[in-house]
């Protein structure tokens, strides 16, 4: 399994060269608000990831015969609990909070502009549902590698009023870096060996995870580039949703 962990780090370094980091997160000439303009569009993924931890990755609680990797996964799912609350706290700091009716909020969250985050959750759920525990463990490790890379580059980004975000900032990075799944004890002594076939299967899962997140990051960069005034973005999304008509071919 350690060979798979090393492979994840190799893929993480490649991911870190993505334009999302190069052109946006690390560009200190841009305001904090602009560098984090993509934040609202990740709401469906962050809330969905909370459910992935509860209902997909967490299994067999109370089963004394659980394999060790599943025990580690279960513990990790609890460490991820409530990170989403930091995201909601940040919306005000980012100037992205808005009062709107529940129907309009639904139009925004399930609109075309946020589809990249909704789809990512579905892709990950599908990937995990067909995978054995060692592959799901590799999958979660790869997701963690993506997360810690993003939040590493969010550290120190401040708004015009000098405030730093909680979810998109040092607080979240510190939490991700301290997860037990990243501890030396896990890396050095707790991971089982895998056969060559299982290692290759796990690596294929890792490749798929990084491919999904690379596509997602491309969408985040596009959203940030095209939408720097949140209120106007929401107005456009609501208007477009209300103006939608059913396709002629689907009527009846």
C-alpha positions as semicolon CSV with decimal commas, in nm:
position;residue;x (nm);y (nm);z (nm)
1;X;0,000;0,000;0,000
2;X;0,290;0,236;0,070
3;X;0,385;0,219;-0,298
4;X;0,036;0,349;-0,381
5;X;0,077;0,631;-0,128
6;X;0,404;0,728;-0,296
7;X;0,228;0,721;-0,633
8;X;-0,040;0,955;-0,499
9;X;0,227;1,207;-0,400
10;X;0,372;1,189;-0,750
11;X;0,029;1,260;-0,901
12;X;-0,032;1,538;-0,649
13;X;0,279;1,722;-0,766
14;X;0,158;1,699;-1,125
15;X;-0,184;1,830;-1,021
16;X;-0,021;2,125;-0,843
17;X;0,098;2,252;-1,184
18;X;-0,263;2,300;-1,297
19;X;-0,359;2,647;-1,426
20;X;-0,600;2,678;-1,134
21;X;-0,297;2,726;-0,910
22;X;-0,064;2,897;-1,155
23;X;-0,308;3,151;-1,295
24;X;-0,529;3,210;-0,994
25;X;-0,449;3,089;-0,644
26;X;-0,080;3,181;-0,647
27;X;-0,126;3,514;-0,831
28;X;-0,070;3,767;-0,553
29;X;-0,144;4,055;-0,789
30;X;-0,512;3,960;-0,766
31;X;-0,733;4,052;-0,473
32;X;-0,832;3,780;-0,226
33;X;-1,190;3,810;-0,340
34;X;-1,087;3,744;-0,701
35;X;-0,854;3,455;-0,615
36;X;-1,140;3,289;-0,427
37;X;-1,422;3,393;-0,662
38;X;-1,483;3,024;-0,740
39;X;-1,579;2,944;-0,380
40;X;-1,961;2,947;-0,409
41;X;-1,951;2,699;-0,697
42;X;-1,799;2,430;-0,472
43;X;-2,094;2,431;-0,229
44;X;-2,262;2,125;-0,390
45;X;-1,937;1,929;-0,376
46;X;-1,848;2,019;-0,018
47;X;-2,197;1,939;0,110
48;X;-2,204;1,626;-0,105
49;X;-1,862;1,518;0,022
50;X;-1,999;1,533;0,375
51;X;-2,262;1,281;0,265
52;X;-2,002;1,067;0,086
53;X;-1,817;1,035;0,414
54;X;-2,132;0,943;0,607
55;X;-2,303;0,714;0,359
56;X;-2,041;0,580;0,116
57;X;-1,693;0,572;0,274
58;X;-1,807;0,485;0,630
59;X;-1,904;0,119;0,660
60;X;-1,961;-0,159;0,913
61;X;-1,941;0,045;1,231
62;X;-1,940;-0,177;1,538
63;X;-1,821;-0,478;1,341
64;X;-1,533;-0,632;1,535
65;X;-1,414;-0,809;1,218
66;X;-1,365;-0,494;1,010
67;X;-1,044;-0,493;0,808
68;X;-0,791;-0,239;0,927
69;X;-0,813;-0,010;0,623
70;X;-1,188;0,027;0,676
71;X;-1,129;0,115;1,041
72;X;-0,892;0,390;0,926
73;X;-1,144;0,510;0,669
74;X;-1,422;0,524;0,926
75;X;-1,209;0,730;1,163
76;X;-1,123;0,966;0,880
77;X;-1,488;1,025;0,792
78;X;-1,547;1,161;1,142
79;X;-1,246;1,392;1,116
80;X;-1,405;1,544;0,805
81;X;-1,732;1,617;0,988
82;X;-1,833;1,984;1,008
83;X;-1,567;2,126;0,777
84;X;-1,862;2,236;0,567
85;X;-1,966;2,476;0,845
86;X;-1,646;2,673;0,787
87;X;-1,745;2,707;0,421
88;X;-2,080;2,857;0,514
89;X;-1,908;3,097;0,754
90;X;-1,681;3,211;0,470
91;X;-1,959;3,310;0,231
92;X;-2,009;3,639;0,413
93;X;-1,636;3,716;0,417
94;X;-1,622;3,652;0,043
95;X;-1,916;3,879;-0,029
96;X;-2,089;3,573;-0,171
97;X;-2,375;3,548;0,078
98;X;-2,713;3,655;-0,047
99;X;-3,072;3,663;0,071
100;X;-3,300;3,480;-0,171
101;X;-3,605;3,258;-0,168
102;X;-3,560;2,885;-0,126
103;X;-3,673;2,832;-0,484
104;X;-3,416;3,078;-0,618
105;X;-3,142;2,925;-0,403
106;X;-3,233;2,587;-0,550
107;X;-3,209;2,733;-0,902
108;X;-2,857;2,853;-0,818
109;X;-2,733;2,535;-0,652
110;X;-2,877;2,307;-0,920
111;X;-2,803;2,540;-1,208
112;X;-2,562;2,480;-1,495
113;X;-2,289;2,698;-1,338
114;X;-2,251;2,460;-1,042
115;X;-2,287;2,133;-1,233
116;X;-1,912;2,060;-1,212
117;X;-1,937;2,022;-0,834
118;X;-2,257;1,818;-0,839
119;X;-2,121;1,585;-1,104
120;X;-1,794;1,533;-0,916
121;X;-1,982;1,394;-0,616
122;X;-2,176;1,153;-0,835
123;X;-1,859;1,038;-1,012
124;X;-1,683;0,972;-0,681
125;X;-1,982;0,788;-0,537
126;X;-1,998;0,567;-0,845
127;X;-1,626;0,501;-0,832
128;X;-1,637;0,405;-0,464
129;X;-1,945;0,184;-0,492
130;X;-1,773;-0,057;-0,730
131;X;-1,435;-0,066;-0,554
132;X;-1,286;-0,289;-0,281
133;X;-1,171;-0,132;0,045
134;X;-0,804;-0,096;-0,051
135;X;-0,906;0,093;-0,366
136;X;-1,146;0,318;-0,174
137;X;-0,866;0,387;0,073
138;X;-0,642;0,491;-0,216
139;X;-0,927;0,702;-0,351
140;X;-0,974;0,887;-0,023
141;X;-0,597;0,938;0,010
142;X;-0,596;1,092;-0,338
143;X;-0,887;1,322;-0,247
144;X;-0,697;1,425;0,065
145;X;-0,392;1,503;-0,147
146;X;-0,605;1,729;-0,367
147;X;-0,757;1,900;-0,063
148;X;-0,432;1,970;0,114
149;X;-0,284;2,109;-0,208
150;X;-0,573;2,350;-0,257
151;X;-0,580;2,469;0,102
152;X;-0,202;2,503;0,114
153;X;-0,234;2,763;-0,159
154;X;-0,531;2,929;0,011
155;X;-0,328;3,003;0,324
156;X;-0,268;3,371;0,377
157;X;-0,522;3,491;0,121
158;X;-0,705;3,779;0,286
159;X;-1,006;3,985;0,194
160;X;-0,994;4,362;0,148
161;X;-1,089;4,403;0,514
162;X;-0,787;4,193;0,620
163;X;-0,984;3,883;0,722
164;X;-0,875;3,533;0,623
165;X;-1,132;3,264;0,550
166;X;-1,179;2,958;0,769
167;X;-1,252;2,694;0,505
168;X;-1,038;2,862;0,240
169;X;-0,746;2,940;0,468
170;X;-0,493;2,836;0,729
171;X;-0,752;2,687;0,966
172;X;-0,864;2,426;0,715
173;X;-0,511;2,353;0,594
174;X;-0,402;2,281;0,951
175;X;-0,699;2,048;1,001
176;X;-0,626;1,858;0,680
177;X;-0,257;1,824;0,763
178;X;-0,334;1,681;1,107
179;X;-0,571;1,403;1,001
180;X;-0,480;1,065;1,147
181;X;-0,482;0,911;0,800
182;X;-0,171;1,124;0,734
183;X;0,010;1,029;1,054
184;X;0,355;0,864;1,043
185;X;0,214;0,570;1,240
186;X;-0,031;0,493;0,960
187;X;0,228;0,538;0,688
188;X;0,497;0,332;0,854
189;X;0,325;0,045;1,027
190;X;-0,048;0,019;0,968
191;X;-0,081;-0,018;0,593
192;X;-0,113;-0,374;0,456
193;X;0,083;-0,503;0,163
194;X;-0,092;-0,537;-0,172
195;X;-0,039;-0,779;-0,455
196;X;0,086;-0,639;-0,785
197;X;-0,264;-0,670;-0,933
198;X;-0,423;-0,485;-0,642
199;X;-0,158;-0,212;-0,654
200;X;-0,229;-0,150;-1,020
201;X;-0,602;-0,142;-0,953
202;X;-0,550;0,113;-0,676
203;X;-0,328;0,325;-0,903
204;X;-0,597;0,326;-1,171
205;X;-0,841;0,459;-0,910
206;X;-0,589;0,727;-0,814
207;X;-0,547;0,827;-1,179
208;X;-0,922;0,857;-1,217
209;X;-0,955;1,072;-0,903
210;X;-0,687;1,315;-1,017
211;X;-0,841;1,329;-1,365
212;X;-1,180;1,417;-1,215
213;X;-1,030;1,686;-0,995
214;X;-0,824;1,830;-1,280
215;X;-1,145;1,874;-1,481
216;X;-1,316;2,021;-1,174
217;X;-1,029;2,266;-1,119
218;X;-1,054;2,377;-1,481
219;X;-1,421;2,457;-1,417
220;X;-1,333;2,645;-1,097
221;X;-1,083;2,859;-1,287
222;X;-1,340;2,932;-1,557
223;X;-1,607;3,021;-1,300
224;X;-1,369;3,256;-1,116
225;X;-1,264;3,422;-1,441
226;X;-1,618;3,478;-1,561
227;X;-1,795;3,555;-1,232
228;X;-1,637;3,809;-1,000
229;X;-1,958;3,980;-0,880
230;X;-2,158;3,720;-0,691
231;X;-2,490;3,903;-0,671
232;X;-2,497;3,958;-1,047
233;X;-2,399;3,596;-1,106
234;X;-2,689;3,473;-0,892
235;X;-2,932;3,707;-1,067
236;X;-2,824;3,575;-1,405
237;X;-2,850;3,213;-1,291
238;X;-3,199;3,261;-1,148
239;X;-3,315;3,446;-1,460
240;X;-3,178;3,178;-1,691
241;X;-3,346;2,906;-1,485
242;X;-3,683;3,081;-1,496
243;X;-3,651;3,132;-1,871
244;X;-3,581;2,765;-1,941
245;X;-3,825;2,577;-2,158
246;X;-3,857;2,199;-2,191
247;X;-3,700;2,051;-2,501
248;X;-3,956;1,981;-2,770
249;X;-3,844;1,621;-2,785
250;X;-3,919;1,560;-2,415
251;X;-4,275;1,694;-2,409
252;X;-4,529;1,419;-2,340
